[in-house]
mmCIF file of C-alpha atoms (C1' of nucleotides) in Angstrom:
data_model
loop_
_atom_site.group_PDB
_atom_site.id
_atom_site.type_symbol
_atom_site.label_atom_id
_atom_site.label_comp_id
_atom_site.label_asym_id
_atom_site.label_seq_id
_atom_site.Cartn_x
_atom_site.Cartn_y
_atom_site.Cartn_z
ATOM 1 C CA MET A 217 -1.869 166.999 79.882
ATOM 2 C CA PRO A 218 -1.380 170.833 80.916
ATOM 3 C CA GLU A 219 1.306 172.559 79.373
ATOM 4 C CA LEU A 220 2.321 176.383 79.761
ATOM 5 C CA PRO A 221 -0.600 177.679 77.750
ATOM 6 C CA GLU A 222 -3.118 175.422 79.734
ATOM 7 C CA VAL A 223 -1.510 176.735 83.067
ATOM 8 C CA GLU A 224 -1.091 180.156 82.086
ATOM 9 C CA THR A 225 -4.978 180.449 81.165
ATOM 10 C CA VAL A 226 -5.546 178.445 84.542
ATOM 11 C CA ARG A 227 -3.722 181.142 86.261
ATOM 12 C CA ARG A 228 -5.222 184.257 84.684
ATOM 13 C CA VAL A 229 -8.701 182.652 85.819
ATOM 14 C CA LEU A 230 -7.195 182.090 89.549
ATOM 15 C CA GLU A 231 -5.684 185.720 89.480
ATOM 16 C CA LYS A 232 -9.326 187.473 88.757
ATOM 17 C CA LYS A 233 -11.068 184.846 91.366
ATOM 18 C CA VAL A 234 -8.927 184.632 94.621
ATOM 19 C CA LEU A 235 -6.256 187.297 94.310
ATOM 20 C CA GLY A 236 -6.064 188.898 97.542
ATOM 21 C CA GLN A 237 -8.243 186.760 99.563
ATOM 22 C CA THR A 238 -6.664 184.795 102.710
ATOM 23 C CA LEU A 239 -6.270 181.048 102.800
ATOM 24 C CA LEU A 240 -8.393 180.138 105.750
ATOM 25 C CA SER A 241 -8.164 176.242 105.725
ATOM 26 C CA TYR A 242 -7.188 173.056 103.205
ATOM 27 C CA SER A 243 -8.812 169.910 103.089
ATOM 28 C CA LEU A 244 -7.290 166.570 101.261
ATOM 29 C CA GLY A 245 -9.287 164.196 99.420
ATOM 30 C CA THR A 246 -9.140 160.454 99.897
ATOM 31 C CA PRO A 247 -7.106 159.106 97.969
ATOM 32 C CA THR A 248 -5.461 162.396 97.942
ATOM 33 C CA PHE A 249 -2.258 162.984 95.353
ATOM 34 C CA TYR A 250 0.135 159.792 95.136
ATOM 35 C CA ARG A 251 2.371 162.163 96.608
ATOM 36 C CA ARG A 252 1.258 163.418 99.675
ATOM 37 C CA PRO A 253 1.383 166.985 100.249
ATOM 38 C CA ASP A 254 3.361 167.978 103.613
ATOM 39 C CA GLU A 255 0.535 169.028 106.051
ATOM 40 C CA ARG A 256 2.719 170.819 108.178
ATOM 41 C CA PHE A 257 3.652 172.781 105.441
ATOM 42 C CA LEU A 258 0.286 173.801 104.219
ATOM 43 C CA ARG A 259 -0.937 174.669 107.792
ATOM 44 C CA SER A 260 1.693 177.124 108.087
ATOM 45 C CA LEU A 261 -0.135 179.033 105.230
ATOM 46 C CA GLN A 262 -3.420 179.362 106.958
ATOM 47 C CA GLY A 263 -4.189 182.750 107.805
ATOM 48 C CA LEU A 264 -2.037 184.310 105.113
ATOM 49 C CA ARG A 265 -3.186 186.367 102.111
ATOM 50 C CA VAL A 266 -2.548 185.820 98.241
ATOM 51 C CA LEU A 267 -0.636 188.653 96.739
ATOM 52 C CA GLU A 268 0.016 187.239 93.673
ATOM 53 C CA ILE A 269 -0.641 184.480 91.755
ATOM 54 C CA SER A 270 2.176 183.589 89.363
ATOM 55 C CA ARG A 271 3.514 180.931 87.109
ATOM 56 C CA ARG A 272 6.746 179.376 86.169
ATOM 57 C CA GLY A 273 6.804 176.664 83.403
ATOM 58 C CA LYS A 274 3.888 174.270 84.073
ATOM 59 C CA TYR A 275 3.997 175.059 87.626
ATOM 60 C CA LEU A 276 1.540 177.457 89.279
ATOM 61 C CA VAL A 277 2.528 179.520 92.109
ATOM 62 C CA PHE A 278 0.547 181.260 94.773
ATOM 63 C CA ASN A 279 2.747 183.875 96.744
ATOM 64 C CA PHE A 280 1.621 184.631 100.228
ATOM 65 C CA GLN A 281 2.171 187.353 102.703
ATOM 66 C CA SER A 282 5.628 186.928 104.455
ATOM 67 C CA ASN A 283 7.433 185.526 101.513
ATOM 68 C CA ARG A 284 5.780 182.026 101.683
ATOM 69 C CA SER A 285 4.498 180.707 98.398
ATOM 70 C CA LEU A 286 2.210 177.463 97.364
ATOM 71 C CA ILE A 287 3.113 175.495 94.463
ATOM 72 C CA LEU A 288 0.675 173.548 92.548
ATOM 73 C CA HIS A 289 1.335 171.152 89.050
ATOM 74 C CA LEU A 290 -1.382 169.725 87.599
ATOM 75 C CA GLY A 291 0.304 166.597 86.446
ATOM 76 C CA MET A 292 -1.302 164.954 83.612
ATOM 77 C CA SER A 293 -4.912 165.107 84.277
ATOM 78 C CA GLY A 294 -5.018 168.100 87.215
ATOM 79 C CA ARG A 295 -7.562 170.708 86.812
ATOM 80 C CA ILE A 296 -8.563 173.692 88.837
ATOM 81 C CA HIS A 297 -12.292 175.011 89.479
ATOM 82 C CA PHE A 298 -14.851 175.785 92.212
ATOM 83 C CA ALA A 299 -17.427 173.104 92.077
ATOM 84 C CA GLU A 300 -16.891 171.155 95.506
ATOM 85 C CA ASP A 301 -19.086 168.135 94.576
ATOM 86 C CA ALA A 302 -16.569 167.215 91.604
ATOM 87 C CA PRO A 303 -15.264 163.703 91.908
ATOM 88 C CA GLN A 304 -11.786 162.991 92.219
ATOM 89 C CA ILE A 305 -11.230 166.183 94.082
ATOM 90 C CA ARG A 306 -7.734 165.479 95.810
ATOM 91 C CA ALA A 307 -7.680 169.199 97.624
ATOM 92 C CA LYS A 308 -9.529 171.669 98.528
ATOM 93 C CA PHE A 309 -7.953 175.354 99.489
ATOM 94 C CA HIS A 310 -10.788 177.645 101.010
ATOM 95 C CA PHE A 311 -9.891 180.800 100.625
ATOM 96 C CA SER A 312 -12.082 183.818 102.421
ATOM 97 C CA LYS A 313 -14.761 183.902 99.682
ATOM 98 C CA THR A 314 -14.014 181.064 96.977
ATOM 99 C CA VAL A 315 -13.148 177.320 97.331
ATOM 100 C CA VAL A 316 -10.292 176.195 95.099
ATOM 101 C CA CYS A 317 -10.709 172.442 94.214
ATOM 102 C CA PHE A 318 -7.613 170.779 92.945
ATOM 103 C CA GLN A 319 -9.455 167.471 90.724
ATOM 104 C CA ASP A 320 -7.228 164.852 89.141
ATOM 105 C CA VAL A 321 -8.072 161.838 87.897
ATOM 106 C CA ARG A 322 -5.012 159.853 87.575
ATOM 107 C CA ARG A 323 -3.258 161.766 90.954
ATOM 108 C CA PHE A 324 0.045 162.889 89.559
ATOM 109 C CA GLY A 325 -0.642 166.497 90.146
ATOM 110 C CA ARG A 326 1.277 167.755 93.255
ATOM 111 C CA VAL A 327 1.067 170.428 95.926
ATOM 112 C CA MET A 328 4.349 171.626 96.960
ATOM 113 C CA GLU A 329 6.426 174.186 99.095
ATOM 114 C CA SER A 330 9.107 175.347 96.375
ATOM 115 C CA LEU A 331 9.994 174.591 92.555
ATOM 116 C CA PRO A 332 12.575 172.453 90.924
ATOM 117 C CA ALA A 333 15.418 173.588 89.069
ATOM 118 C CA LEU A 334 13.901 174.583 86.041
ATOM 119 C CA GLY A 335 15.296 176.221 82.667
ATOM 120 C CA PRO A 336 14.221 179.754 81.406
ATOM 121 C CA GLU A 337 10.376 180.623 80.293
ATOM 122 C CA PRO A 338 10.099 179.892 76.938
ATOM 123 C CA LEU A 339 8.569 183.378 76.235
ATOM 124 C CA SER A 340 11.383 185.255 77.997
ATOM 125 C CA ASP A 341 14.499 186.988 75.975
ATOM 126 C CA ASP A 342 16.335 184.814 78.001
ATOM 127 C CA PHE A 343 14.993 181.844 75.775
ATOM 128 C CA ASN A 344 16.911 182.785 72.352
ATOM 129 C CA ALA A 345 18.903 180.940 69.870
ATOM 130 C CA ASP A 346 22.270 181.502 71.818
ATOM 131 C CA TYR A 347 21.138 179.882 74.946
ATOM 132 C CA LEU A 348 19.480 177.224 73.083
ATOM 133 C CA ALA A 349 22.792 176.552 71.320
ATOM 134 C CA SER A 350 24.657 175.861 74.612
ATOM 135 C CA VAL A 351 21.918 173.715 75.709
ATOM 136 C CA PHE A 352 22.121 171.162 72.479
ATOM 137 C CA LYS A 353 25.770 171.186 72.310
ATOM 138 C CA ASN A 354 27.358 168.068 73.041
ATOM 139 C CA LYS A 355 23.855 166.560 73.800
ATOM 140 C CA LYS A 356 23.069 163.348 71.739
ATOM 141 C CA ALA A 357 19.829 162.919 73.167
ATOM 142 C CA ALA A 358 16.828 163.391 70.547
ATOM 143 C CA VAL A 359 16.107 167.240 69.946
ATOM 144 C CA LYS A 360 12.589 166.693 71.401
ATOM 145 C CA SER A 361 13.731 165.292 74.443
ATOM 146 C CA VAL A 362 15.963 167.945 75.076
ATOM 147 C CA LEU A 363 13.001 170.381 74.446
ATOM 148 C CA MET A 364 10.541 168.656 76.772
ATOM 149 C CA ASP A 365 13.316 168.620 79.386
ATOM 150 C CA GLN A 366 11.774 171.462 82.204
ATOM 151 C CA ARG A 367 15.645 171.962 83.172
ATOM 152 C CA ALA A 368 16.649 173.019 79.652
ATOM 153 C CA VAL A 369 13.135 175.043 78.890
ATOM 154 C CA ALA A 370 10.173 175.172 81.135
ATOM 155 C CA GLY A 371 6.944 174.819 79.862
ATOM 156 C CA LEU A 372 7.182 172.588 76.622
ATOM 157 C CA GLY A 373 5.235 169.473 77.185
ATOM 158 C CA ASN A 374 4.190 166.910 74.099
ATOM 159 C CA ILE A 375 1.978 168.942 71.917
ATOM 160 C CA TYR A 376 3.766 171.948 71.780
ATOM 161 C CA ALA A 377 7.593 170.415 71.362
ATOM 162 C CA THR A 378 5.861 168.249 68.314
ATOM 163 C CA GLU A 379 3.829 171.521 67.294
ATOM 164 C CA ALA A 380 7.169 173.632 67.380
ATOM 165 C CA LEU A 381 9.386 171.053 65.623
ATOM 166 C CA TYR A 382 7.071 170.743 62.701
ATOM 167 C CA ARG A 383 7.258 174.520 62.387
ATOM 168 C CA ALA A 384 10.793 174.470 62.608
ATOM 169 C CA GLN A 385 10.863 171.910 59.778
ATOM 170 C CA ILE A 386 13.176 169.307 62.295
ATOM 171 C CA ARG A 387 12.949 165.812 62.460
ATOM 172 C CA PRO A 388 12.093 165.222 66.836
ATOM 173 C CA ARG A 389 14.954 162.444 66.655
ATOM 174 C CA ARG A 390 18.087 164.102 65.545
ATOM 175 C CA LYS A 391 20.469 164.566 68.423
ATOM 176 C CA SER A 392 20.502 168.040 69.576
ATOM 177 C CA CYS A 393 24.451 168.363 68.733
ATOM 178 C CA ARG A 394 23.660 167.956 65.405
ATOM 179 C CA VAL A 395 21.103 170.637 64.767
ATOM 180 C CA THR A 396 23.018 173.687 63.346
ATOM 181 C CA PHE A 397 22.624 177.177 64.510
ATOM 182 C CA GLU A 398 20.434 178.420 61.651
ATOM 183 C CA GLU A 399 18.081 175.226 62.051
ATOM 184 C CA ILE A 400 18.262 176.127 66.274
ATOM 185 C CA GLN A 401 17.076 179.863 65.349
ATOM 186 C CA ARG A 402 14.096 178.061 63.808
ATOM 187 C CA ILE A 403 13.374 176.005 67.019
ATOM 188 C CA ALA A 404 13.413 178.919 69.619
ATOM 189 C CA LEU A 405 11.510 181.388 67.263
ATOM 190 C CA SER A 406 8.986 178.174 66.408
ATOM 191 C CA ALA A 407 8.651 177.574 69.950
ATOM 192 C CA LYS A 408 7.753 181.072 70.861
ATOM 193 C CA GLU A 409 5.414 181.128 68.359
ATOM 194 C CA VAL A 410 3.244 178.056 69.261
ATOM 195 C CA LEU A 411 2.899 178.997 72.597
ATOM 196 C CA ARG A 412 2.119 182.539 72.080
ATOM 197 C CA GLU A 413 -0.697 181.680 69.746
ATOM 198 C CA ALA A 414 -1.938 178.611 72.468
ATOM 199 C CA VAL A 415 -1.852 181.107 74.995
ATOM 200 C CA SER A 416 -3.758 183.379 72.583
ATOM 201 C CA CYS A 417 -6.135 180.923 72.463
ATOM 202 C CA GLY A 418 -6.642 179.688 75.942
ATOM 203 C CA GLY A 419 -4.751 176.380 75.230
ATOM 204 C CA THR A 420 -5.455 173.282 73.656
ATOM 205 C CA THR A 421 -8.566 171.160 74.632
ATOM 206 C CA LEU A 422 -8.579 167.464 72.837
ATOM 207 C CA PRO A 423 -11.833 165.864 72.308
ATOM 208 C CA ASP A 424 -11.614 164.234 75.645
ATOM 209 C CA GLU A 425 -11.991 167.534 77.176
ATOM 210 C CA SER A 426 -9.614 166.260 80.038
ATOM 211 C CA TYR A 427 -8.858 170.151 80.072
ATOM 212 C CA LEU A 428 -11.127 172.924 80.872
ATOM 213 C CA ASP A 429 -10.295 176.301 82.641
ATOM 214 C CA PRO A 430 -11.533 176.438 86.306
ATOM 215 C CA LEU A 431 -14.832 177.917 84.349
ATOM 216 C CA ASP A 432 -15.361 174.933 82.350
ATOM 217 C CA ARG A 433 -14.284 177.082 79.537
ATOM 218 C CA ALA A 434 -12.526 174.910 76.542
ATOM 219 C CA GLY A 435 -9.310 176.305 74.692
ATOM 220 C CA SER A 436 -9.476 176.408 70.679
ATOM 221 C CA PHE A 437 -5.816 175.709 69.797
ATOM 222 C CA GLN A 438 -6.984 172.269 68.843
ATOM 223 C CA ASN A 439 -7.865 173.777 65.554
ATOM 224 C CA GLN A 440 -4.590 175.136 64.808
ATOM 225 C CA LEU A 441 -2.296 171.785 65.621
ATOM 226 C CA LYS A 442 -0.919 170.634 62.431
ATOM 227 C CA VAL A 443 0.591 167.185 63.545
ATOM 228 C CA TYR A 444 -0.066 166.452 66.924
ATOM 229 C CA GLY A 445 -2.852 163.416 66.914
ATOM 230 C CA LYS A 446 -2.899 163.981 63.132
ATOM 231 C CA ARG A 447 -2.300 161.391 60.304
ATOM 232 C CA ILE A 448 -1.949 163.217 57.418
ATOM 233 C CA CYS A 449 0.596 166.314 57.015
ATOM 234 C CA PRO A 450 -1.267 169.485 55.872
ATOM 235 C CA LEU A 451 1.152 170.574 53.093
ATOM 236 C CA GLY A 452 2.351 167.572 51.537
ATOM 237 C CA HIS A 453 -0.613 165.027 51.815
ATOM 238 C CA SER A 454 2.066 162.837 53.137
ATOM 239 C CA VAL A 455 1.315 160.252 55.820
ATOM 240 C CA LEU A 456 2.762 161.200 59.275
ATOM 241 C CA ARG A 457 5.126 159.075 60.924
ATOM 242 C CA THR A 458 4.076 158.181 64.708
ATOM 243 C CA GLN A 459 6.484 156.535 66.168
ATOM 244 C CA LYS A 460 7.102 156.030 70.452
ATOM 245 C CA MET A 461 10.407 157.949 71.993
ATOM 246 C CA ILE A 462 10.669 159.082 75.267
ATOM 247 C CA ALA A 463 9.194 156.943 77.994
ATOM 248 C CA GLY A 464 6.160 155.984 75.346
ATOM 249 C CA ARG A 465 5.884 159.221 74.778
ATOM 250 C CA ARG A 466 4.468 159.600 70.945
ATOM 251 C CA ALA A 467 6.251 161.742 68.153
ATOM 252 C CA TYR A 468 4.693 162.831 65.108
ATOM 253 C CA TYR A 469 5.971 164.356 62.364
ATOM 254 C CA CYS A 470 6.168 164.850 58.578
ATOM 255 C CA PRO A 471 9.098 163.061 56.560
ATOM 256 C CA LEU A 472 8.680 165.333 53.768
ATOM 257 C CA CYS A 473 8.383 168.453 55.682
ATOM 258 C CA GLN A 474 10.743 167.859 58.666
ATOM 259 C CA LYS A 475 15.060 167.087 58.196
ATOM 260 C "C1'" DC B 291 27.428 160.139 83.878
ATOM 261 C "C1'" DA B 292 24.100 160.621 79.762
ATOM 262 C "C1'" DG B 293 20.393 158.895 77.718
ATOM 263 C "C1'" DA B 294 16.657 155.481 77.766
ATOM 264 C "C1'" DT B 295 13.036 153.313 80.216
ATOM 265 C "C1'" DA B 296 10.095 151.993 84.025
ATOM 266 C "C1'" DA B 297 6.872 153.200 87.326
ATOM 267 C "C1'" DC B 298 3.978 156.399 89.419
ATOM 268 C "C1'" DC B 299 -2.199 156.022 88.704
ATOM 269 C "C1'" DT B 300 -6.890 155.863 86.644
ATOM 270 C "C1'" DG B 301 -10.419 155.448 83.132
ATOM 271 C "C1'" DC B 302 -11.497 154.640 78.354
ATOM 272 C "C1'" DG B 303 -11.282 152.417 73.820
ATOM 273 C "C1'" DT B 304 -10.236 148.034 71.186
ATOM 274 C "C1'" DG B 305 -10.207 143.795 69.686
ATOM 275 C "C1'" DC B 306 -10.858 139.252 71.301
ATOM 276 C "C1'" DT C 70 -20.849 140.494 78.139
ATOM 277 C "C1'" DG C 71 -16.178 140.119 80.208
ATOM 278 C "C1'" DC C 72 -11.471 141.054 80.284
ATOM 279 C "C1'" DA C 73 -7.021 142.020 78.710
ATOM 280 C "C1'" DC C 74 -4.133 145.045 76.979
ATOM 281 C "C1'" DG C 75 -2.850 149.643 75.153
ATOM 282 C "C1'" DC C 76 -3.161 154.644 75.506
ATOM 283 C "C1'" DA C 77 -3.021 159.522 77.494
ATOM 284 C "C1'" DG C 78 -0.978 166.709 78.054
ATOM 285 C "C1'" DG C 79 3.977 164.575 83.188
ATOM 286 C "C1'" DT C 80 7.839 164.026 86.303
ATOM 287 C "C1'" DT C 81 11.166 160.758 88.437
ATOM 288 C "C1'" DA C 82 13.785 156.928 90.061
ATOM 289 C "C1'" DT C 83 15.891 153.343 88.268
ATOM 290 C "C1'" DC C 84 18.323 151.056 84.642
ATOM 291 C "C1'" DT C 85 21.961 150.389 81.039
#
DNA sequence: CAGATAACCTGCGTGC
DNA sequence: TGCACGCAGGTTATCT
């Protein structure tokens, strides 16, 4: 569930709450994540101070002294908070003054030692129409799946890829190699715009409230969604098409607004 | 090899 | 009431 804006919101809270503290110990839940964290690695971080908390795409990065880092990925249902008695806590990190709890109903979240290969940050200047054109070139895959490919650009998931393509007026199923440069410019700008707005809204909290920040605060970008989870286009009063694509992930688009 | 699909999990809503 | 089925913000292993 958490895409770039949600992870960034979590990061900002953590920065305020645990920056500068020392990791004293950790514990894993039973069961823990379906990919069990490497405990030898976790033990090696004990006693180190957190110098920086950053984000790369949808990954949270704790940078410790001695150039060591701890990477967290929230998967589909992961949450970070400080309530030690909550259910489904898969890992706890005891810092000097704060206990960071990683709760995760579906157990897809991950605790790891290093980042995988990722494309550029979508809000950086490295992500622009020229770059995107070079990625789209020669690819026959649906433009939406390329946008959700973290090696192409890091941080877009189903919600924000869907919303960016609506704003850019491009159908999600278009083969990426057949998107014109002018359209690619619109996609790059729309993606930045959607993500910037969503970050400033504190992310998207859908009705099930499975995303809340570490202080249990909801985001508000759900009020700005145009097509994700909707049935009718906000402009044309046209019924949105919704169809499966990409591993059963639903795509929403307006057949009138998007070409 | 690129691109599509299944698998990894749990919980909730729907319909029979 | 009970139960089978479908579906969910993601990633990755496995197919075709």
